mmCIF file of C-alpha atoms in Angstrom:
data_model
loop_
_atom_site.group_PDB
_atom_site.id
_atom_site.type_symbol
_atom_site.label_atom_id
_atom_site.label_comp_id
_atom_site.label_asym_id
_atom_site.label_seq_id
_atom_site.Cartn_x
_atom_site.Cartn_y
_atom_site.Cartn_z
ATOM 1 C CA MET A 806 0.000 0.000 0.000
ATOM 2 C CA GLY A 807 1.674 3.200 -1.113
ATOM 3 C CA ILE A 808 1.322 6.639 0.464
ATOM 4 C CA PRO A 809 2.163 10.035 -1.075
ATOM 5 C CA LEU A 810 5.720 11.247 -0.461
ATOM 6 C CA PHE A 811 4.554 14.531 1.097
ATOM 7 C CA THR A 812 2.285 12.686 3.538
ATOM 8 C CA LEU A 813 5.098 10.312 4.429
ATOM 9 C CA MET A 814 7.565 13.136 5.113
ATOM 10 C CA LEU A 815 5.034 15.068 7.191
ATOM 11 C CA SER A 816 4.255 12.002 9.278
ATOM 12 C CA LEU A 817 7.940 11.371 9.911
ATOM 13 C CA LEU A 818 8.229 14.894 11.302
ATOM 14 C CA LEU A 819 5.067 14.843 13.423
ATOM 15 C CA VAL A 820 4.838 11.304 14.783
ATOM 16 C CA PRO A 821 7.814 11.608 17.175
ATOM 17 C CA LEU A 822 6.278 14.741 18.657
ATOM 18 C CA LEU A 823 3.024 12.886 19.289
ATOM 19 C CA THR A 824 4.583 9.806 20.882
ATOM 20 C CA LEU A 825 7.316 11.225 23.107
ATOM 21 C CA SER A 826 6.738 12.392 26.669
ATOM 22 C CA SER A 827 8.306 15.586 27.910
ATOM 23 C CA PRO A 828 11.240 14.905 30.230
ATOM 24 C CA ILE A 829 10.737 15.386 33.964
ATOM 25 C CA PRO A 830 12.328 18.787 34.765
ATOM 26 C CA ASP A 831 13.876 17.441 37.970
ATOM 27 C CA PRO A 832 14.570 13.711 37.564
ATOM 28 C CA GLU A 833 15.836 13.543 41.146
ATOM 29 C CA LEU A 834 12.190 13.786 42.271
ATOM 30 C CA VAL A 835 11.426 10.537 40.438
ATOM 31 C CA VAL A 836 14.461 8.953 42.082
ATOM 32 C CA GLN A 837 13.191 10.105 45.472
ATOM 33 C CA GLU A 838 9.722 8.696 44.800
ATOM 34 C CA PHE A 839 11.268 5.393 43.706
ATOM 35 C CA ASN A 840 13.388 5.073 46.847
ATOM 36 C CA GLU A 841 10.469 5.981 49.089
ATOM 37 C CA LYS A 842 8.371 3.197 47.562
ATOM 38 C CA VAL A 843 11.176 0.677 47.861
ATOM 39 C CA ASN A 844 11.767 1.525 51.501
ATOM 40 C CA ALA A 845 8.046 1.429 52.275
ATOM 41 C CA SER A 846 7.681 -1.929 50.544
ATOM 42 C CA ARG A 847 10.414 -3.508 52.664
ATOM 43 C CA ARG A 848 8.480 -2.555 55.774
ATOM 44 C CA ASN A 849 5.345 -4.173 54.341
ATOM 45 C CA LEU A 850 7.012 -7.329 53.046
ATOM 46 C CA GLY A 851 7.499 -8.633 56.544
ATOM 47 C CA VAL A 852 3.814 -9.592 56.684
ATOM 48 C CA LEU A 853 3.640 -11.053 53.160
ATOM 49 C CA SER A 854 4.082 -14.753 52.419
ATOM 50 C CA CYS A 855 4.007 -14.769 48.613
ATOM 51 C CA GLY A 856 7.718 -14.205 48.081
ATOM 52 C CA ALA A 857 7.402 -10.691 46.660
ATOM 53 C CA SER A 858 10.732 -8.992 47.162
ATOM 54 C CA ASN A 859 10.306 -5.491 45.764
ATOM 55 C CA PRO A 860 7.486 -2.945 45.442
ATOM 56 C CA ILE A 861 6.632 -3.885 41.863
ATOM 57 C CA ASP A 862 5.964 -7.520 42.744
ATOM 58 C CA GLU A 863 4.311 -6.596 46.015
ATOM 59 C CA CYS A 864 1.797 -4.551 44.023
ATOM 60 C CA TRP A 865 0.303 -7.534 42.171
ATOM 61 C CA SER A 866 1.932 -10.929 42.667
ATOM 62 C CA CYS A 867 0.483 -11.808 46.080
ATOM 63 C CA ASP A 868 -3.038 -11.983 44.664
ATOM 64 C CA PRO A 869 -3.984 -15.642 44.013
ATOM 65 C CA ASN A 870 -6.637 -14.335 41.656
ATOM 66 C CA TRP A 871 -4.051 -12.540 39.501
ATOM 67 C CA LYS A 872 -5.374 -14.221 36.339
ATOM 68 C CA ASN A 873 -8.720 -12.450 36.650
ATOM 69 C CA ASN A 874 -7.059 -9.268 37.865
ATOM 70 C CA ARG A 875 -4.310 -9.088 35.248
ATOM 71 C CA LYS A 876 -4.753 -5.386 34.639
ATOM 72 C CA GLN A 877 -3.718 -4.599 38.219
ATOM 73 C CA LEU A 878 -0.191 -4.871 36.813
ATOM 74 C CA ALA A 879 -0.678 -1.571 34.961
ATOM 75 C CA ASP A 880 -0.712 0.259 38.311
ATOM 76 C CA CYS A 881 2.573 -1.250 39.475
ATOM 77 C CA ALA A 882 5.384 0.364 37.487
ATOM 78 C CA ILE A 883 7.744 2.711 39.311
ATOM 79 C CA GLY A 884 10.576 4.922 38.139
ATOM 80 C CA PHE A 885 10.562 6.861 34.905
ATOM 81 C CA GLY A 886 8.216 4.404 33.179
ATOM 82 C CA ARG A 887 5.690 4.605 36.008
ATOM 83 C CA GLN A 888 2.946 6.046 33.802
ATOM 84 C CA ALA A 889 3.038 3.205 31.277
ATOM 85 C CA ILE A 890 -0.485 1.747 31.280
ATOM 86 C CA GLY A 891 -0.191 -0.496 28.257
ATOM 87 C CA GLY A 892 -3.563 -1.938 27.232
ATOM 88 C CA ARG A 893 -5.216 -1.371 30.622
ATOM 89 C CA ASP A 894 -8.226 0.381 29.153
ATOM 90 C CA GLY A 895 -8.856 -2.146 26.395
ATOM 91 C CA LYS A 896 -10.194 -5.655 25.933
ATOM 92 C CA ILE A 897 -8.360 -8.916 26.557
ATOM 93 C CA TYR A 898 -6.980 -10.390 23.321
ATOM 94 C CA VAL A 899 -5.994 -14.073 23.433
ATOM 95 C CA VAL A 900 -3.192 -15.415 21.258
ATOM 96 C CA THR A 901 -4.196 -18.918 20.158
ATOM 97 C CA ASP A 902 -1.956 -19.355 17.094
ATOM 98 C CA ALA A 903 1.869 -19.336 17.183
ATOM 99 C CA GLY A 904 2.047 -18.715 13.435
ATOM 100 C CA ASP A 905 3.044 -15.455 11.789
ATOM 101 C CA ASP A 906 2.472 -13.538 8.590
ATOM 102 C CA ALA A 907 4.277 -10.190 8.428
ATOM 103 C CA VAL A 908 1.817 -8.545 6.019
ATOM 104 C CA ASN A 909 -1.524 -10.319 6.469
ATOM 105 C CA PRO A 910 -1.554 -11.697 10.015
ATOM 106 C CA LYS A 911 -4.396 -14.005 10.975
ATOM 107 C CA PRO A 912 -6.730 -13.306 13.898
ATOM 108 C CA GLY A 913 -5.471 -15.207 16.911
ATOM 109 C CA THR A 914 -1.805 -14.543 16.164
ATOM 110 C CA LEU A 915 0.391 -12.257 18.230
ATOM 111 C CA ARG A 916 1.041 -9.902 15.323
ATOM 112 C CA TYR A 917 -2.674 -9.462 14.638
ATOM 113 C CA GLY A 918 -3.219 -8.223 18.191
ATOM 114 C CA CYS A 919 -0.162 -5.992 18.230
ATOM 115 C CA ILE A 920 -1.157 -3.993 15.125
ATOM 116 C CA GLN A 921 -4.702 -3.152 16.204
ATOM 117 C CA SER A 922 -5.472 0.516 16.743
ATOM 118 C CA GLU A 923 -7.347 0.160 20.042
ATOM 119 C CA PRO A 924 -5.847 -0.636 23.453
ATOM 120 C CA LEU A 925 -5.460 -4.385 24.044
ATOM 121 C CA TRP A 926 -4.215 -6.572 26.871
ATOM 122 C CA ILE A 927 -2.634 -9.501 25.032
ATOM 123 C CA VAL A 928 -2.434 -12.916 26.738
ATOM 124 C CA PHE A 929 -1.736 -16.455 25.540
ATOM 125 C CA SER A 930 -3.946 -19.542 25.571
ATOM 126 C CA ARG A 931 -1.108 -22.040 26.008
ATOM 127 C CA ASP A 932 2.646 -22.505 26.008
ATOM 128 C CA MET A 933 4.128 -21.528 22.656
ATOM 129 C CA VAL A 934 7.306 -20.680 20.793
ATOM 130 C CA ILE A 935 6.743 -17.884 18.280
ATOM 131 C CA LYS A 936 9.247 -17.584 15.455
ATOM 132 C CA LEU A 937 8.440 -14.293 13.782
ATOM 133 C CA LYS A 938 8.902 -13.893 10.031
ATOM 134 C CA GLN A 939 9.824 -10.209 10.455
ATOM 135 C CA GLU A 940 10.191 -7.782 13.366
ATOM 136 C CA LEU A 941 7.024 -7.396 15.418
ATOM 137 C CA MET A 942 5.753 -3.817 15.156
ATOM 138 C CA ILE A 943 3.688 -3.006 18.250
ATOM 139 C CA THR A 944 1.220 -0.117 18.260
ATOM 140 C CA SER A 945 0.500 2.152 21.235
ATOM 141 C CA PHE A 946 -1.491 1.085 24.296
ATOM 142 C CA LYS A 947 -0.626 -2.600 24.257
ATOM 143 C CA THR A 948 0.357 -5.048 26.979
ATOM 144 C CA ILE A 949 1.973 -8.372 26.113
ATOM 145 C CA ASP A 950 1.410 -10.523 29.202
ATOM 146 C CA GLY A 951 2.928 -14.013 29.324
ATOM 147 C CA ARG A 952 1.884 -14.903 32.865
ATOM 148 C CA GLY A 953 0.503 -18.395 33.408
ATOM 149 C CA VAL A 954 2.123 -19.964 30.351
ATOM 150 C CA SER A 955 5.602 -20.280 28.828
ATOM 151 C CA VAL A 956 5.962 -17.966 25.842
ATOM 152 C CA HIS A 957 9.150 -17.683 23.792
ATOM 153 C CA ILE A 958 9.750 -15.155 21.027
ATOM 154 C CA ALA A 959 12.857 -16.655 19.502
ATOM 155 C CA ASN A 960 14.920 -17.722 16.510
ATOM 156 C CA GLY A 961 13.804 -14.893 14.239
ATOM 157 C CA PRO A 962 13.362 -11.111 14.274
ATOM 158 C CA CYS A 963 11.905 -9.903 17.574
ATOM 159 C CA ILE A 964 10.176 -6.807 19.002
ATOM 160 C CA THR A 965 10.187 -3.215 17.703
ATOM 161 C CA LEU A 966 8.540 -0.228 19.405
ATOM 162 C CA GLN A 967 8.715 2.680 16.967
ATOM 163 C CA TYR A 968 6.894 5.985 17.431
ATOM 164 C CA VAL A 969 4.607 4.483 20.097
ATOM 165 C CA ARG A 970 3.701 5.084 23.717
ATOM 166 C CA ASN A 971 2.246 3.140 26.611
ATOM 167 C CA VAL A 972 3.531 -0.375 26.021
ATOM 168 C CA ILE A 973 4.114 -3.026 28.699
ATOM 169 C CA ILE A 974 6.000 -6.253 27.969
ATOM 170 C CA HIS A 975 5.827 -8.719 30.847
ATOM 171 C CA GLY A 976 6.704 -12.356 31.353
ATOM 172 C CA ILE A 977 8.149 -13.204 27.922
ATOM 173 C CA ASN A 978 11.256 -15.233 27.045
ATOM 174 C CA ILE A 979 13.068 -13.310 24.298
ATOM 175 C CA HIS A 980 16.140 -14.961 22.852
ATOM 176 C CA ASP A 981 18.156 -15.883 19.777
ATOM 177 C CA CYS A 982 16.798 -12.852 17.926
ATOM 178 C CA LYS A 983 17.978 -12.357 14.346
ATOM 179 C CA GLN A 984 18.041 -9.561 11.812
ATOM 180 C CA GLY A 985 14.961 -9.123 9.684
ATOM 181 C CA GLY A 986 13.985 -6.652 7.022
ATOM 182 C CA ASN A 987 14.339 -5.974 3.337
ATOM 183 C CA ALA A 988 10.723 -7.048 3.308
ATOM 184 C CA TYR A 989 7.204 -5.700 3.658
ATOM 185 C CA VAL A 990 5.936 -5.549 7.240
ATOM 186 C CA ARG A 991 2.558 -4.434 8.553
ATOM 187 C CA ASP A 992 2.725 -1.833 11.320
ATOM 188 C CA SER A 993 -1.012 -1.088 11.651
ATOM 189 C CA THR A 994 -4.336 -2.315 10.377
ATOM 190 C CA LYS A 995 -4.197 0.350 7.652
ATOM 191 C CA HIS A 996 -0.589 0.279 6.526
ATOM 192 C CA PHE A 997 2.278 -1.984 5.623
ATOM 193 C CA GLY A 998 5.546 -0.829 4.154
ATOM 194 C CA TRP A 999 9.049 -1.814 3.164
ATOM 195 C CA ARG A 1000 11.422 -2.224 6.098
ATOM 196 C CA GLY A 1001 15.180 -2.105 5.772
ATOM 197 C CA LEU A 1002 17.383 -4.426 7.770
ATOM 198 C CA SER A 1003 16.612 -4.514 11.485
ATOM 199 C CA ASP A 1004 19.441 -4.737 14.012
ATOM 200 C CA GLY A 1005 18.496 -8.041 15.567
ATOM 201 C CA ASP A 1006 17.645 -6.605 19.005
ATOM 202 C CA GLY A 1007 15.495 -8.433 21.513
ATOM 203 C CA VAL A 1008 13.504 -5.242 22.111
ATOM 204 C CA SER A 1009 14.208 -2.143 20.019
ATOM 205 C CA ILE A 1010 12.721 1.116 21.365
ATOM 206 C CA PHE A 1011 12.814 3.938 18.802
ATOM 207 C CA SER A 1012 11.322 7.397 19.462
ATOM 208 C CA SER A 1013 8.881 5.937 21.993
ATOM 209 C CA SER A 1014 7.852 6.717 25.561
ATOM 210 C CA ASN A 1015 6.022 5.350 28.598
ATOM 211 C CA ILE A 1016 7.511 1.906 28.133
ATOM 212 C CA TRP A 1017 7.848 -0.796 30.797
ATOM 213 C CA ILE A 1018 9.717 -4.087 30.325
ATOM 214 C CA ASP A 1019 9.299 -6.316 33.366
ATOM 215 C CA HIS A 1020 10.030 -9.927 34.339
ATOM 216 C CA CYS A 1021 11.365 -10.997 30.951
ATOM 217 C CA SER A 1022 14.257 -13.373 30.321
ATOM 218 C CA LEU A 1023 16.532 -12.217 27.504
ATOM 219 C CA SER A 1024 19.621 -13.776 25.935
ATOM 220 C CA ASN A 1025 21.734 -14.334 22.847
ATOM 221 C CA CYS A 1026 20.455 -11.795 20.321
ATOM 222 C CA GLN A 1027 22.275 -10.563 17.247
ATOM 223 C CA ASP A 1028 22.651 -6.968 18.455
ATOM 224 C CA GLY A 1029 21.302 -5.675 21.790
ATOM 225 C CA LEU A 1030 18.974 -7.313 24.263
ATOM 226 C CA ILE A 1031 17.195 -3.997 24.895
ATOM 227 C CA ASP A 1032 18.127 -0.843 22.971
ATOM 228 C CA ALA A 1033 16.450 2.560 23.362
ATOM 229 C CA ILE A 1034 17.352 5.328 20.926
ATOM 230 C CA ARG A 1035 16.180 8.429 19.057
ATOM 231 C CA GLY A 1036 14.632 10.407 21.891
ATOM 232 C CA SER A 1037 12.943 7.501 23.658
ATOM 233 C CA THR A 1038 12.175 8.311 27.285
ATOM 234 C CA ALA A 1039 9.973 7.541 30.318
ATOM 235 C CA ILE A 1040 11.152 3.922 30.441
ATOM 236 C CA THR A 1041 11.462 1.397 33.261
ATOM 237 C CA ILE A 1042 13.406 -1.843 32.757
ATOM 238 C CA SER A 1043 12.836 -4.035 35.809
ATOM 239 C CA ASN A 1044 12.998 -7.582 37.158
ATOM 240 C CA ASN A 1045 14.587 -8.995 34.012
ATOM 241 C CA TYR A 1046 17.154 -11.790 33.813
ATOM 242 C CA MET A 1047 19.777 -11.267 31.110
ATOM 243 C CA THR A 1048 22.391 -13.829 30.110
ATOM 244 C CA HIS A 1049 24.754 -14.981 27.338
ATOM 245 C CA HIS A 1050 25.159 -11.811 25.330
ATOM 246 C CA ASP A 1051 27.795 -9.277 24.291
ATOM 247 C CA LYS A 1052 26.323 -5.771 23.950
ATOM 248 C CA VAL A 1053 23.483 -5.989 26.431
ATOM 249 C CA MET A 1054 21.806 -2.591 26.451
ATOM 250 C CA LEU A 1055 22.359 0.587 24.410
ATOM 251 C CA LEU A 1056 20.580 3.697 25.680
ATOM 252 C CA GLY A 1057 21.137 6.627 23.325
ATOM 253 C CA HIS A 1058 21.511 6.752 19.570
ATOM 254 C CA SER A 1059 24.852 8.502 19.042
ATOM 255 C CA ASP A 1060 27.078 11.124 20.630
ATOM 256 C CA SER A 1061 25.812 13.680 18.118
ATOM 257 C CA TYR A 1062 22.099 12.936 18.593
ATOM 258 C CA THR A 1063 21.368 15.525 21.268
ATOM 259 C CA ARG A 1064 17.624 14.862 21.438
ATOM 260 C CA ASP A 1065 18.592 11.949 23.665
ATOM 261 C CA LYS A 1066 19.294 14.528 26.390
ATOM 262 C CA ALA A 1067 15.581 14.068 27.144
ATOM 263 C CA MET A 1068 16.088 10.339 27.783
ATOM 264 C CA GLN A 1069 15.190 9.262 31.338
ATOM 265 C CA ILE A 1070 15.359 5.565 32.211
ATOM 266 C CA THR A 1071 15.103 3.490 35.380
ATOM 267 C CA ILE A 1072 16.944 0.142 35.512
ATOM 268 C CA ALA A 1073 15.938 -1.731 38.659
ATOM 269 C CA PHE A 1074 15.881 -5.196 40.240
ATOM 270 C CA ASN A 1075 17.459 -6.875 37.211
ATOM 271 C CA HIS A 1076 19.936 -9.745 37.315
ATOM 272 C CA PHE A 1077 22.802 -9.367 34.859
ATOM 273 C CA GLY A 1078 23.955 -12.961 34.763
ATOM 274 C CA GLU A 1079 26.247 -15.478 33.181
ATOM 275 C CA GLY A 1080 27.849 -14.967 29.802
ATOM 276 C CA LEU A 1081 27.467 -11.177 29.629
ATOM 277 C CA ILE A 1082 30.304 -9.021 28.328
ATOM 278 C CA GLN A 1083 29.484 -5.284 28.328
ATOM 279 C CA ARG A 1084 26.864 -2.492 28.122
ATOM 280 C CA MET A 1085 24.696 -3.064 31.194
ATOM 281 C CA PRO A 1086 23.918 -0.381 30.061
ATOM 282 C CA ARG A 1087 25.932 1.890 27.732
ATOM 283 C CA CYS A 1088 24.415 5.380 28.055
ATOM 284 C CA ARG A 1089 24.427 8.666 26.173
ATOM 285 C CA HIS A 1090 23.221 12.164 27.056
ATOM 286 C CA GLY A 1091 20.260 11.422 29.362
ATOM 287 C CA TYR A 1092 19.562 10.558 33.013
ATOM 288 C CA PHE A 1093 19.878 6.935 34.110
ATOM 289 C CA HIS A 1094 18.867 5.635 37.528
ATOM 290 C CA ILE A 1095 20.511 2.226 37.977
ATOM 291 C CA VAL A 1096 19.280 0.821 41.259
ATOM 292 C CA ASN A 1097 19.223 -2.447 43.222
ATOM 293 C CA ASN A 1098 20.468 -4.630 40.372
ATOM 294 C CA ASP A 1099 22.657 -7.714 40.746
ATOM 295 C CA TYR A 1100 25.719 -7.789 38.480
ATOM 296 C CA THR A 1101 27.221 -11.263 38.766
ATOM 297 C CA HIS A 1102 29.038 -11.428 35.418
ATOM 298 C CA TRP A 1103 30.819 -9.143 32.991
ATOM 299 C CA ARG A 1104 33.954 -9.619 30.921
ATOM 300 C CA MET A 1105 34.786 -6.032 29.861
ATOM 301 C CA TYR A 1106 32.760 -3.608 32.014
ATOM 302 C CA ALA A 1107 29.258 -3.220 33.453
ATOM 303 C CA ILE A 1108 28.174 0.420 33.045
ATOM 304 C CA GLY A 1109 29.553 2.691 30.346
ATOM 305 C CA GLY A 1110 28.707 5.838 28.509
ATOM 306 C CA SER A 1111 29.674 8.831 26.435
ATOM 307 C CA ALA A 1112 28.363 12.308 25.606
ATOM 308 C CA SER A 1113 27.967 13.349 29.259
ATOM 309 C CA PRO A 1114 25.151 11.131 30.556
ATOM 310 C CA THR A 1115 24.091 11.378 34.190
ATOM 311 C CA ILE A 1116 24.490 7.980 35.845
ATOM 312 C CA ASN A 1117 23.034 7.547 39.324
ATOM 313 C CA SER A 1118 24.048 4.118 40.636
ATOM 314 C CA GLN A 1119 22.431 3.167 43.944
ATOM 315 C CA GLY A 1120 22.391 -0.008 45.988
ATOM 316 C CA ASN A 1121 23.671 -2.363 43.283
ATOM 317 C CA ARG A 1122 25.856 -5.405 43.828
ATOM 318 C CA PHE A 1123 28.879 -5.666 41.521
ATOM 319 C CA LEU A 1124 30.849 -8.915 41.435
ATOM 320 C CA ALA A 1125 33.951 -8.351 39.315
ATOM 321 C CA PRO A 1126 35.427 -11.064 37.095
ATOM 322 C CA ASP A 1127 38.658 -12.736 38.143
ATOM 323 C CA ASP A 1128 40.497 -11.031 35.258
ATOM 324 C CA ARG A 1129 42.458 -8.282 37.001
ATOM 325 C CA ASP A 1130 42.286 -6.065 33.903
ATOM 326 C CA HIS A 1131 38.487 -5.850 34.016
ATOM 327 C CA LYS A 1132 37.657 -5.104 37.621
ATOM 328 C CA GLU A 1133 36.310 -1.643 36.829
ATOM 329 C CA VAL A 1134 32.523 -1.375 36.794
ATOM 330 C CA THR A 1135 32.559 1.758 34.648
ATOM 331 C CA LYS A 1136 33.867 2.804 31.269
ATOM 332 C CA HIS A 1137 33.981 6.455 30.219
ATOM 333 C CA GLU A 1138 33.978 6.116 26.441
ATOM 334 C CA THR A 1139 35.158 8.187 23.474
ATOM 335 C CA ALA A 1140 36.473 11.132 25.474
ATOM 336 C CA PRO A 1141 39.695 12.140 27.228
ATOM 337 C CA GLN A 1142 39.735 12.386 30.996
ATOM 338 C CA SER A 1143 39.663 16.175 30.780
ATOM 339 C CA GLN A 1144 36.127 15.828 29.390
ATOM 340 C CA TRP A 1145 34.679 12.811 31.163
ATOM 341 C CA LYS A 1146 35.774 14.000 34.604
ATOM 342 C CA LYS A 1147 32.953 16.559 34.268
ATOM 343 C CA TRP A 1148 30.255 13.942 33.626
ATOM 344 C CA SER A 1149 28.033 13.260 36.636
ATOM 345 C CA TRP A 1150 28.563 9.594 37.519
ATOM 346 C CA ARG A 1151 27.874 8.733 41.114
ATOM 347 C CA SER A 1152 27.724 5.622 43.249
ATOM 348 C CA GLU A 1153 25.803 5.460 46.508
ATOM 349 C CA GLY A 1154 25.611 2.326 48.627
ATOM 350 C CA ASP A 1155 26.878 0.000 45.907
ATOM 351 C CA LEU A 1156 28.532 -3.237 47.048
ATOM 352 C CA MET A 1157 31.862 -3.933 45.340
ATOM 353 C CA LEU A 1158 33.026 -7.552 45.400
ATOM 354 C CA ASN A 1159 36.127 -9.363 44.144
ATOM 355 C CA GLY A 1160 37.976 -6.097 43.562
ATOM 356 C CA ALA A 1161 35.233 -4.271 41.662
ATOM 357 C CA PHE A 1162 35.528 -0.488 41.612
ATOM 358 C CA PHE A 1163 33.422 2.385 40.270
ATOM 359 C CA THR A 1164 35.161 5.469 38.837
ATOM 360 C CA LEU A 1165 33.245 8.544 39.958
ATOM 361 C CA SER A 1166 33.187 11.766 37.981
ATOM 362 C CA GLY A 1167 31.591 15.189 37.941
ATOM 363 C CA ALA A 1168 29.191 15.922 40.782
ATOM 364 C CA GLY A 1169 29.324 12.249 41.733
ATOM 365 C CA SER A 1170 32.975 12.515 42.728
ATOM 366 C CA SER A 1171 32.278 15.132 45.372
ATOM 367 C CA SER A 1172 31.678 14.007 48.939
ATOM 368 C CA ASN A 1173 28.982 16.622 49.347
ATOM 369 C CA PHE A 1174 27.086 16.274 46.079
ATOM 370 C CA ALA A 1175 23.359 16.957 46.335
ATOM 371 C CA LYS A 1176 21.646 13.783 47.484
ATOM 372 C CA ALA A 1177 18.963 12.376 45.242
ATOM 373 C CA SER A 1178 16.664 12.127 48.229
ATOM 374 C CA SER A 1179 16.533 12.003 51.979
ATOM 375 C CA LEU A 1180 16.072 8.253 51.603
ATOM 376 C CA SER A 1181 18.691 6.103 49.947
ATOM 377 C CA ALA A 1182 17.959 3.040 47.854
ATOM 378 C CA ARG A 1183 17.632 -0.225 49.732
ATOM 379 C CA PRO A 1184 21.006 -1.529 50.879
ATOM 380 C CA SER A 1185 22.985 -3.552 48.389
ATOM 381 C CA SER A 1186 23.091 -6.357 50.966
ATOM 382 C CA LEU A 1187 19.426 -6.989 50.095
ATOM 383 C CA VAL A 1188 19.961 -7.134 46.342
ATOM 384 C CA SER A 1189 20.155 -10.923 46.269
ATOM 385 C CA SER A 1190 16.645 -11.243 47.685
ATOM 386 C CA MET A 1191 15.259 -8.319 45.671
ATOM 387 C CA THR A 1192 16.398 -9.870 42.380
ATOM 388 C CA ALA A 1193 15.870 -13.539 43.271
ATOM 389 C CA ARG A 1194 12.705 -13.633 41.139
ATOM 390 C CA ALA A 1195 14.191 -11.790 38.151
ATOM 391 C CA GLY A 1196 13.132 -13.126 34.780
ATOM 392 C CA VAL A 1197 9.956 -14.917 33.758
ATOM 393 C CA LEU A 1198 7.917 -16.084 36.755
ATOM 394 C CA ASN A 1199 6.244 -19.458 37.068
ATOM 395 C CA CYS A 1200 2.718 -18.192 37.694
ATOM 396 C CA ARG A 1201 -0.037 -20.763 38.186
ATOM 397 C CA GLU A 1202 -3.762 -20.120 38.312
ATOM 398 C CA GLY A 1203 -5.172 -19.971 41.809
ATOM 399 C CA ASN A 1204 -1.835 -19.291 43.489
ATOM 400 C CA ALA A 1205 0.152 -16.199 44.258
ATOM 401 C CA CYS A 1206 2.741 -15.652 41.548
#
């Protein structure tokens, strides 16, 4: 289906403006709100028996009737992606068919639900492995919810969020993702078009906002596991288990793409596990709150960046590799020390094991830098319990998750 060139060019200019949230003027307020909720949740967890170990899980997973109350999840995000509601206000759509057609998807397939114009909460009727023919283009106001079954998106192109807002991806195994493209792909009920080569990311976030990726297990993709570029913002990446991959997470398009100064992302309660090499994440320009994650493996470095990003690392656990040349958590990239020493990289309450060390810079290197809040993140000594349930959960009907 062709569209006039003028209409295409106009849409390319306007769509990003319609899908991107304005950055929070003072991101430290979001950090403060996050830490307050985490501290409050630890006080409440003493009376809970469901195994919830952080405020996100506490919000929904103790309900044995979670299957009938699935949309409660939409009220549980915290951090910069806290306003992501996904398909909360729409109908339940059930995936019954693991097949795929990139241009003319059949009702009952995942792609058919993802391209609909109305909000949808997408669930699955049974365990399934979905091998996509081309990248899955998801429209705004969608939730992909894998709870209660085992769903794998694998062995083909994977997920693309482009010029969209309000998307939740929860409880999906995403692995062995390949490049797609040089093919026609449908991105809505009214349009399909020619797509160039995709990168082979697990989840690619392009000029999108109010995104939440929670309790997914990701590994072994051709490019990144989760990449966010081109002005994407208002994102929370939480409770995920990531393994067996090189360039784990790229946040920011390029050093010259200054619109990424509006990027604000929370990375919380994730387990960065075996077989990982670097970029957990690699940041540019924006503000990145990296909090209460467990870093048990890296071969080169854990957290890196360029183009003066603000990195606020709180209450993480960093276990360095045995290689004495790669003990450093951080990597200041593509700039001499005279430049990167001005970047605000700070570490508060992080636990450094096996010789790990974090190189502070900018405001973060000062002993009296302005605190993000009167409450710190939860102590790094609790990270093991807070991330013990990272990745896809084994939720069963009638029981707390």
